[in-house]
Short mmCIF file of C-alpha atoms and ligand atoms in Angstrom, two decimals:
data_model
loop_
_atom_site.label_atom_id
_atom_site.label_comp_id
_atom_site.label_asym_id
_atom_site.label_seq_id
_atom_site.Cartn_x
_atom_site.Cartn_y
_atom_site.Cartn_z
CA UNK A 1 5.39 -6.21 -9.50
CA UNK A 2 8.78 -6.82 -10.88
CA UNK A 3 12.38 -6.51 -8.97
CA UNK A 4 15.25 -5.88 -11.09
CA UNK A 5 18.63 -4.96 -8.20
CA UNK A 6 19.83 -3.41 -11.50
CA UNK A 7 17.20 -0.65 -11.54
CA UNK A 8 17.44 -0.43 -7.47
CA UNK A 9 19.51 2.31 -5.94
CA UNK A 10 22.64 1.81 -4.54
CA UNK A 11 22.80 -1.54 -2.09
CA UNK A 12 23.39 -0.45 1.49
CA UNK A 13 25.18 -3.05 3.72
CA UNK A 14 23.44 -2.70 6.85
CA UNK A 15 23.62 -5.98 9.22
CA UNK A 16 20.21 -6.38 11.30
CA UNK A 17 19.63 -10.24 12.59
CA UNK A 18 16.12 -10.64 13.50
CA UNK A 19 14.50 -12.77 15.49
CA UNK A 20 12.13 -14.78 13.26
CA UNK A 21 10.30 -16.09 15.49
CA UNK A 22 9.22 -12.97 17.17
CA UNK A 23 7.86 -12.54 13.94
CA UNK A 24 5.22 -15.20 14.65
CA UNK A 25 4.53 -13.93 17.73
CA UNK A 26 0.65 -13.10 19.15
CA UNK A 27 1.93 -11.43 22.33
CA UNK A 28 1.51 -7.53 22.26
CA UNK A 29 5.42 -6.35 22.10
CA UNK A 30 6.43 -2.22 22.80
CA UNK A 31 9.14 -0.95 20.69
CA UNK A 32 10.14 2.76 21.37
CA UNK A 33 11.08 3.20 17.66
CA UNK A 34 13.74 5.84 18.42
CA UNK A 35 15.57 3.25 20.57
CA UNK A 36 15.45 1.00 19.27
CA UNK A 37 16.04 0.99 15.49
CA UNK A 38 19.63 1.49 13.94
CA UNK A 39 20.87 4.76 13.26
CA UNK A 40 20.95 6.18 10.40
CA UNK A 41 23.76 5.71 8.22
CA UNK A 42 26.09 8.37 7.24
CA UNK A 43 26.49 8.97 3.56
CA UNK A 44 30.00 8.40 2.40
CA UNK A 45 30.13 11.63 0.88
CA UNK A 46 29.54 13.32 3.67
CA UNK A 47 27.72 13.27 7.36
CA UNK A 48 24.42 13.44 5.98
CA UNK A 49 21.88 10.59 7.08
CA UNK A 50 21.36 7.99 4.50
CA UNK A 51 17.90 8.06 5.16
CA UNK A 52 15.31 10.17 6.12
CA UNK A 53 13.49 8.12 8.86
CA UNK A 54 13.85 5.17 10.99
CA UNK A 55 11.84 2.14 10.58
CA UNK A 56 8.82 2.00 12.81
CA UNK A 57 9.35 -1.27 14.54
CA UNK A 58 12.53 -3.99 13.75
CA UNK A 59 11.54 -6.90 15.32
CA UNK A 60 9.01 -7.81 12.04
CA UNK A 61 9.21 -7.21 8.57
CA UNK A 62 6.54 -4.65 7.94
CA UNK A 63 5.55 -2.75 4.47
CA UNK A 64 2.28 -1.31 2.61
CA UNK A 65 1.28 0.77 5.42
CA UNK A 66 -2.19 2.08 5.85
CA UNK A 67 -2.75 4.75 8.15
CA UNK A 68 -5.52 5.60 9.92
CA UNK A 69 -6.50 7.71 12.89
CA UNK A 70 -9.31 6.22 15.24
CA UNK A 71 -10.34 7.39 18.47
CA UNK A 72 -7.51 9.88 18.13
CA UNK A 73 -4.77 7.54 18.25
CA UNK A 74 -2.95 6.13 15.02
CA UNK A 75 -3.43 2.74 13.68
CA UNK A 76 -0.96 1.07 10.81
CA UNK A 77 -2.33 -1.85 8.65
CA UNK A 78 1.30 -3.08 6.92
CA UNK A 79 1.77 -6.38 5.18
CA UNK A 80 3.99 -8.61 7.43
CA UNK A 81 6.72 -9.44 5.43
CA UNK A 82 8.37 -12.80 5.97
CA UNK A 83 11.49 -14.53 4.70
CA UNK A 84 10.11 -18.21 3.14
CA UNK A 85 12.76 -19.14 0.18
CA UNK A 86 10.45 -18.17 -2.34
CA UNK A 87 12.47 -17.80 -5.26
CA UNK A 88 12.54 -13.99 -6.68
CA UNK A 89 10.11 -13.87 -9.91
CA UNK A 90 8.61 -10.95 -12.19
CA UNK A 91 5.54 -12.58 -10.40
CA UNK A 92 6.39 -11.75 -7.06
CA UNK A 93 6.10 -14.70 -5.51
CA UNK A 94 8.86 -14.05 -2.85
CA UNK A 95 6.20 -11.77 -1.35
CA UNK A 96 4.61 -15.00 0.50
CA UNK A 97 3.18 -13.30 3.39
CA UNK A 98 0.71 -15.07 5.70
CA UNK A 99 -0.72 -13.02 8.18
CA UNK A 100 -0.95 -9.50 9.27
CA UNK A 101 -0.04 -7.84 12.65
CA UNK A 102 -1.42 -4.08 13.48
CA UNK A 103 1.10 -1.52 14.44
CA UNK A 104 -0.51 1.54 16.55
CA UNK A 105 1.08 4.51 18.63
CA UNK A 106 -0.16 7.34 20.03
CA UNK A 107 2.28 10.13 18.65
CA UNK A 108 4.56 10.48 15.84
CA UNK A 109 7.92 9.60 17.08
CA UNK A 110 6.53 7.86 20.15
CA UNK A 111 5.60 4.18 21.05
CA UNK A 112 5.07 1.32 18.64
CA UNK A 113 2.86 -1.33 19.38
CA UNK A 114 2.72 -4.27 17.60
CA UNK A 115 -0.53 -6.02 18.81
CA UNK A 116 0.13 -9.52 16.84
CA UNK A 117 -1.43 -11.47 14.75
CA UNK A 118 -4.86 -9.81 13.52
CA UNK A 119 -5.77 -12.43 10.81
CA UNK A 120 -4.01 -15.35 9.14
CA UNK A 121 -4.52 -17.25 5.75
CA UNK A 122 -5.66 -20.23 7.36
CA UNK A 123 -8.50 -18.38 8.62
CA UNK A 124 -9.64 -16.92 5.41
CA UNK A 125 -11.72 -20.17 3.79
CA UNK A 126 -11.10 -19.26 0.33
CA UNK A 127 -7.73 -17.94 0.29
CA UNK A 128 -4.92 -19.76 -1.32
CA UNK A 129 -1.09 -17.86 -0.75
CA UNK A 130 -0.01 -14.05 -0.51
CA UNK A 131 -1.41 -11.38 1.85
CA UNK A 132 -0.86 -8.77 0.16
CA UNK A 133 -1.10 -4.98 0.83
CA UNK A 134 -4.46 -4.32 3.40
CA UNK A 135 -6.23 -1.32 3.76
CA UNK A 136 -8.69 -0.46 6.81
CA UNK A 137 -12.32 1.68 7.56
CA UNK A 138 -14.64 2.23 11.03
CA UNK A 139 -18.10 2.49 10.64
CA UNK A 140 -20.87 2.38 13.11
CA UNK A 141 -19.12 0.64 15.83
CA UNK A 142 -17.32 -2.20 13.46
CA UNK A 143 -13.86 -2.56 12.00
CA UNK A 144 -13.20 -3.24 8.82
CA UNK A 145 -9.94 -4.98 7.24
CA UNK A 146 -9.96 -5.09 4.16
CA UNK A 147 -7.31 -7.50 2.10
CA UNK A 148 -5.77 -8.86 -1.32
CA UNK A 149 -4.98 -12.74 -1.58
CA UNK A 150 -4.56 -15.17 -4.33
CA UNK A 151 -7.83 -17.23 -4.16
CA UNK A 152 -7.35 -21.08 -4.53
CA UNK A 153 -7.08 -20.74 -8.48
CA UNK A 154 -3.97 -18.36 -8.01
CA UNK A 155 -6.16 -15.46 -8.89
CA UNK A 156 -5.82 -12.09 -6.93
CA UNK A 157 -9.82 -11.22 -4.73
CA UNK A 158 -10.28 -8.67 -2.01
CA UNK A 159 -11.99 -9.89 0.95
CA UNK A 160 -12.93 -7.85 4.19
CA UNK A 161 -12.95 -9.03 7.36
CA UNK A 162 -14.38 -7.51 10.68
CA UNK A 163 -13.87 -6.13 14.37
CA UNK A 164 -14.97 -4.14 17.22
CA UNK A 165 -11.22 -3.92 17.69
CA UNK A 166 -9.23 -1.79 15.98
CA UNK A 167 -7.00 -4.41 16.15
CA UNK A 168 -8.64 -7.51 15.92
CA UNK A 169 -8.42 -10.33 15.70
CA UNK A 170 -10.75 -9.90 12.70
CA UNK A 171 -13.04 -12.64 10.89
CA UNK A 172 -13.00 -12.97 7.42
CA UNK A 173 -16.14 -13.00 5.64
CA UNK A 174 -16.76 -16.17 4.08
CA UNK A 175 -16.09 -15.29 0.14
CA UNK A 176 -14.57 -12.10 -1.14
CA UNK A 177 -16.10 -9.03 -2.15
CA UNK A 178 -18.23 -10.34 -5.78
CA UNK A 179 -16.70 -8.48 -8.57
CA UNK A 180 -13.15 -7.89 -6.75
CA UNK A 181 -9.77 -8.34 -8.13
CA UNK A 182 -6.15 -7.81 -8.48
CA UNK A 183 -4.81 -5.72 -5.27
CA UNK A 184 -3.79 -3.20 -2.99
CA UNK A 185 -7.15 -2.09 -1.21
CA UNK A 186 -7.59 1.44 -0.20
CA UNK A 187 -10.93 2.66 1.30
CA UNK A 188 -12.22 6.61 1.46
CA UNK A 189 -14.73 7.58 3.26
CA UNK A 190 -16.05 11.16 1.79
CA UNK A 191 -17.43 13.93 3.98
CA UNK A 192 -20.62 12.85 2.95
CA UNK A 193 -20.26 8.89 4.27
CA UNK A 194 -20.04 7.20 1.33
CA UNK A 195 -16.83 4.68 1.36
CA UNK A 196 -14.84 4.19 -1.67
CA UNK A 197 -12.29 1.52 -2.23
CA UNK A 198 -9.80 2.27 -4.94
CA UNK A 199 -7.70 -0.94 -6.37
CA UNK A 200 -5.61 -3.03 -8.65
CA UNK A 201 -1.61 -3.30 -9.21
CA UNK A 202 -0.01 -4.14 -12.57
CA UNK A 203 2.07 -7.18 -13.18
CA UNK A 204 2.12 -9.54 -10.23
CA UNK A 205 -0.94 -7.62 -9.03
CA UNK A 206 -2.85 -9.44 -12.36
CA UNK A 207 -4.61 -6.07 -13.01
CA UNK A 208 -3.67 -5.82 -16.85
CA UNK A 209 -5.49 -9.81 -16.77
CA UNK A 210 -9.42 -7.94 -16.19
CA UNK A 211 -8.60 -5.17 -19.45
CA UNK A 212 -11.86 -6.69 -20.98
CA UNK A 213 -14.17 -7.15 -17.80
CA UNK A 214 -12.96 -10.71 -17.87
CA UNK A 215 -10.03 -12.91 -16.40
CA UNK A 216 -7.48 -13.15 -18.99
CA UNK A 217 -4.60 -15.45 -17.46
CA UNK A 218 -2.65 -15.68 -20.33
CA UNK A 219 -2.47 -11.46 -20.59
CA UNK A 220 1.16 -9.81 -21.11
CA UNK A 221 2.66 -8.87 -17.77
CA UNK A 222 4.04 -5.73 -19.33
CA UNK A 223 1.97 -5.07 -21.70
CA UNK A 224 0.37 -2.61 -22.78
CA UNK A 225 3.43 -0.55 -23.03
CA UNK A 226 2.39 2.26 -26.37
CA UNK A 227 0.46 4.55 -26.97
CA UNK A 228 -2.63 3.21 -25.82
CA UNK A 229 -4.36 4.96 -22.54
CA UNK A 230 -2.09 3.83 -19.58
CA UNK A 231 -4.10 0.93 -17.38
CA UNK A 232 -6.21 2.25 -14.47
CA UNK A 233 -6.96 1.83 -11.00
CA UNK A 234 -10.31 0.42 -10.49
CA UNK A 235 -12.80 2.03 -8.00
CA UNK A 236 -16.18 1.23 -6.60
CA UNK A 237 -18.49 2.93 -4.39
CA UNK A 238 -18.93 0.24 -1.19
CA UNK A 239 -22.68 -1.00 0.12
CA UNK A 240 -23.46 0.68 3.21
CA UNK A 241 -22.49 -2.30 4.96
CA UNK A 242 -18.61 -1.54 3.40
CA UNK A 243 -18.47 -5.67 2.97
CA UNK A 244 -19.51 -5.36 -1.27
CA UNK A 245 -19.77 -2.97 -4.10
CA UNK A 246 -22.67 -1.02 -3.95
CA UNK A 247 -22.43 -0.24 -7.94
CA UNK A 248 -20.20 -0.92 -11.07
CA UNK A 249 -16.09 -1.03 -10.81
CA UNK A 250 -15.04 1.75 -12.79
CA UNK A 251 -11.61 2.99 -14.11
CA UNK A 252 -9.38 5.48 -12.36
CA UNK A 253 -8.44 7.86 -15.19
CA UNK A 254 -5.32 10.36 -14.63
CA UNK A 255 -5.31 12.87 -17.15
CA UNK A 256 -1.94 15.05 -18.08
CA UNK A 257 -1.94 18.94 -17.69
CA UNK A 258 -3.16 18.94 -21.18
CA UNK A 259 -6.19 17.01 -20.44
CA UNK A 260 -5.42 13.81 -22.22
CA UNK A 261 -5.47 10.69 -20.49
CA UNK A 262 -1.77 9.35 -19.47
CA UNK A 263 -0.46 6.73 -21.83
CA UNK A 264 0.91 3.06 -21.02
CA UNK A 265 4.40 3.67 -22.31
CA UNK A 266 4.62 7.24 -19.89
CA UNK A 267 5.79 4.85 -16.61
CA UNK A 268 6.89 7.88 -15.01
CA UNK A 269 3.27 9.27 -14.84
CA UNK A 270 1.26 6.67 -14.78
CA UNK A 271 -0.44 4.17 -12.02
CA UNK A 272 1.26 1.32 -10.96
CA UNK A 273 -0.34 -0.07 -7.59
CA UNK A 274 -0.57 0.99 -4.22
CA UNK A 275 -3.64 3.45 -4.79
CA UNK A 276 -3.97 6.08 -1.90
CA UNK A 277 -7.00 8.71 -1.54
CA UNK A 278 -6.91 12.05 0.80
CA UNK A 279 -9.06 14.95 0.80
CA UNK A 280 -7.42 18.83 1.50
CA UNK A 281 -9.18 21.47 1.11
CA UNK A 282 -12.55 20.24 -0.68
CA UNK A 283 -9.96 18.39 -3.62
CA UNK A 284 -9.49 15.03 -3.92
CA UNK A 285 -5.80 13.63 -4.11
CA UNK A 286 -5.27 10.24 -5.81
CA UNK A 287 -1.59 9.09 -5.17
CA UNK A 288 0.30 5.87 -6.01
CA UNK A 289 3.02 4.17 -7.07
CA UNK A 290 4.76 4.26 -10.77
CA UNK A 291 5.90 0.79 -9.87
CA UNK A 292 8.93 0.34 -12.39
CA UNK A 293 10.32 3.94 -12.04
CA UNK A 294 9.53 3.82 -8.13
CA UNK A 295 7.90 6.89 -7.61
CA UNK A 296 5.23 7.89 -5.77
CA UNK A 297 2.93 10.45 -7.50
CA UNK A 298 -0.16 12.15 -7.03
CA UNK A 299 -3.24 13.38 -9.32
CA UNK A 300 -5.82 15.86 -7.88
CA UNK A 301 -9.61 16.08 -8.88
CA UNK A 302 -13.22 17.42 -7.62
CA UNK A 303 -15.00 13.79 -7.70
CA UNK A 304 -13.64 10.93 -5.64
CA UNK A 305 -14.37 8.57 -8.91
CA UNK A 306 -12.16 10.74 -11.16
CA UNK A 307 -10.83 12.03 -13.43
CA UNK A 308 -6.97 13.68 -11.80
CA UNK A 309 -4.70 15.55 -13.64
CA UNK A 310 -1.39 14.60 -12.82
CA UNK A 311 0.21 17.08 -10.27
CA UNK A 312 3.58 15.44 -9.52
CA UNK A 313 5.72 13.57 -7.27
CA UNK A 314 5.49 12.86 -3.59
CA UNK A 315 8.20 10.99 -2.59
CA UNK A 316 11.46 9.81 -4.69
CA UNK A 317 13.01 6.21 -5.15
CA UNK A 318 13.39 4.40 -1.51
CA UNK A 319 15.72 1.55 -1.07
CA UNK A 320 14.53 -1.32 -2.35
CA UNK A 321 11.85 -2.13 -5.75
CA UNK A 322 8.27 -1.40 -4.41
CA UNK A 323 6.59 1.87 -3.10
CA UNK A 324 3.70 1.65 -1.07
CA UNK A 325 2.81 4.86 1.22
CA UNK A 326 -0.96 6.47 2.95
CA UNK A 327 -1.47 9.87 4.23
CA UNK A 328 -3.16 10.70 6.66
CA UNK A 329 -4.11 13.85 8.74
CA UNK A 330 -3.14 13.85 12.75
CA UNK A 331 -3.34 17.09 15.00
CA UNK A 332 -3.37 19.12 12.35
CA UNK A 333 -0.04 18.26 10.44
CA UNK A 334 -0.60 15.79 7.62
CA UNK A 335 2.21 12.28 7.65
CA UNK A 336 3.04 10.13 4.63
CA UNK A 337 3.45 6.24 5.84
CA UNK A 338 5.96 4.37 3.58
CA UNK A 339 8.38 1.62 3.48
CA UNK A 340 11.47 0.80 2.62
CA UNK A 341 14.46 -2.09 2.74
CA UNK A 342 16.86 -0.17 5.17
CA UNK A 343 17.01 -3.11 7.67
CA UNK A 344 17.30 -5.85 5.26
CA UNK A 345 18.31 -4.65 2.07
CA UNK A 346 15.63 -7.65 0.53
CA UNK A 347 13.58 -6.26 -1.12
CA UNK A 348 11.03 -8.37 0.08
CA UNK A 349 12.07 -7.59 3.64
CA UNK A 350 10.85 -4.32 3.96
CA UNK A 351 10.03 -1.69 7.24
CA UNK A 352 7.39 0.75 7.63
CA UNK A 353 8.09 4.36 8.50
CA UNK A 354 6.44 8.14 8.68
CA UNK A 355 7.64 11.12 7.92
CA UNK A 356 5.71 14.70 7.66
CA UNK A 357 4.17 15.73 4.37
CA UNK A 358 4.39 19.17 3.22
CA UNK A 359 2.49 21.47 1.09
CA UNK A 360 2.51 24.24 -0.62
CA UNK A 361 0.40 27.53 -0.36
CA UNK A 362 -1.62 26.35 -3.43
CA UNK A 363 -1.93 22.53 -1.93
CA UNK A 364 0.92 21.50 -4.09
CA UNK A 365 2.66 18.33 -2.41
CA UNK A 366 6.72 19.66 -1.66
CA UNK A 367 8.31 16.13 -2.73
CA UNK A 368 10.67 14.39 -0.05
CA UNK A 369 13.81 12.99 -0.67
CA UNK A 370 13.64 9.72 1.54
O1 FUB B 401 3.51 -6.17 -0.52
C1 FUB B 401 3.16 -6.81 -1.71
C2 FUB B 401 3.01 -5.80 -2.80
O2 FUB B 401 4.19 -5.05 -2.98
C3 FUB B 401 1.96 -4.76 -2.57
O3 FUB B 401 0.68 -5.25 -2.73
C4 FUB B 401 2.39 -3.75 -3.54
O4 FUB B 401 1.79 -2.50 -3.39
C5 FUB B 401 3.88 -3.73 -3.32
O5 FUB B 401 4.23 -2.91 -2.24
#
């Protein structure tokens, strides 16, 4: 991950003091996110909203959403994005987060709980710094959270940690997953009950450092940037436990409408981080972020291991550098979680929010403006 203002849209001035330490808080807090959030701000052109939803909650920093519905009610596993005077880097390390909190509510446009702290750092024992972007799964009775952190050597793992809360608090399993790295978790469960979990983000996300199997810590950042095949996402089938990978990590390959595999220097098309997986209508849609062009695309295929063909975009630029986003399915209308910097303008300070997702007769993806 890299943040360049110059290549982020317009700055917005928007003035929202938070209270910090609410954002440490454990207590269970209700924010009617309606009410509570500023209103939209009118484009100077005209009276049309700046933006196309309001942030979710505004008394945390929230991003990286993942959506799920349990026990028909939804659930939202964001990063918790906190201020810590981490100086910006190509690395990322102003993303310093420490803990996660679990947003739920039971509509769209209703309620937003935040239910506190759900795991920290300190209670992961081989963690080192940044909680990055978790993902989440129910099987059987347990909760699973699955998470990205630097390890104590600085090097991105994914570790999973369990409930019989939706909530939490969760409890780290003692190492992470053997054979996991870089970031950005995202698990599938298939009709058929086998989980998935599709990973790995380029620059900070040290994805482009495993291109032989093995840790490379003095890899490019950027590179490859040519002609070669564009880096993938990684994704393994999970043990029926969901706590390791049942088989080998393979590489997500997106293929263009010709059926050749996308190429590095094509950073419109190709994967960045922030790997999502639905299933419509027997297909299976592999969406993401383009990182430095700040799109978020989406490939469709008949295998949840690949190959897509590249289909096109789902949502355009947000305020602020990163795109993260899930989809998910909810009494029968389908909702794209995102974030984006409205409340701060950092772009490390980011805020959750939904907004319906649209298709077309065909299953096409109508892209939103956000
Ligand atoms: O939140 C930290 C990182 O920023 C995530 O892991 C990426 O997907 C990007 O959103």
């Amino acid at each position: 991950m890299l943040h360049h203002f110059s290549l982020c849209r317009p700055a917005l001035v928007l003035a929202a003091p938070l209270l910090l330490a609410a954002c440490q808080s454990q207590s269970t807090q209700q924010t009617d996110a309606a009410a509570t959030t500023p209103e939209a701000k009118a484009d100077s052109t005209g009276g049309k909203p700046k933006f196309l939803s309001k942030p979710l909650v505004s008394d945390i920093y929230t991003a990286d959403p993942s959506a799920h519905v349990f026990n028909g009610k939804i659930y939202i596993y964001p990063s918790h994005d906190i201020e810590t005077g981490m100086p910006e880097n190509d690395k990322g390390d102003h993303f310093a987060m420490r803990d996660y909190h679990i947003l739920s509510m039971d509509s769209i446009g209703g309620k937003v709980t935040d239910h506190g702290v759900a795991l920290d750092t300190k209670d992961i024992p081989w963690a080192g710094r940044q909680l990055w972007a978790p993902d989440a799964a129910f099987k059987s009775g347990t909760y699973y959270l699955y998470f990205p952190v630097k390890d104590k050597q600085d090097v991105f793992r994914i570790g999973v940690a369990t409930s019989s809360s939706p909530t939490g608090p969760f409890k780290a399993e003692p190492k992470p997953i053997e054979g996991s790295f870089s970031i950005d978790p995202a698990v599938f469960t298939d009709t058929d009950g086998k989980a998935y979990m599709y990973f790995g983000g380029l620059w900070g996300g040290q994805l482009q450092r495993w291109a032989t199997g093995k840790y490379n810590a003095n890899a490019a950042e950027k590179k490859p940037d040519g002609d070669e095949p564009a880096i993938g996402a990684r994704v393994a089938q999970l043990t029926p436990d969901m706590k390791q990978f049942a088989g080998p990590v393979k590489e997500v390959v997106i293929l263009d409408s010709l059926g050749k595999p996308l190429k590095a220097k094509d950073n419109t098309h190709r994967f960045f981080e922030g790997a999502w997986m639905h299933k419509y209508q027997g297909k299976y849609y592999f969406s993401y972020s383009t990182g430095d062009t700040h799109l978020l695309a989406y490939a469709v295929g008949t295998s949840p291991a690949g190959p897509f063909t590249y289909k096109g975009v789902i949502m355009k630029p947000v305020q602020g550098w990163t795109t993260h986003h899930s989809i998910v399915e909810f009494k029968g209308k389908w909702y794209i979680f995102y974030h984006d910097t409205e409340l701060s303008n950092k772009t490390w300070l980011r805020n959750v929010k939904v907004t319906e997702l649209k298709r077309n007769p065909d299953g096409s993806i109508v892209t939103i403006t956000p």
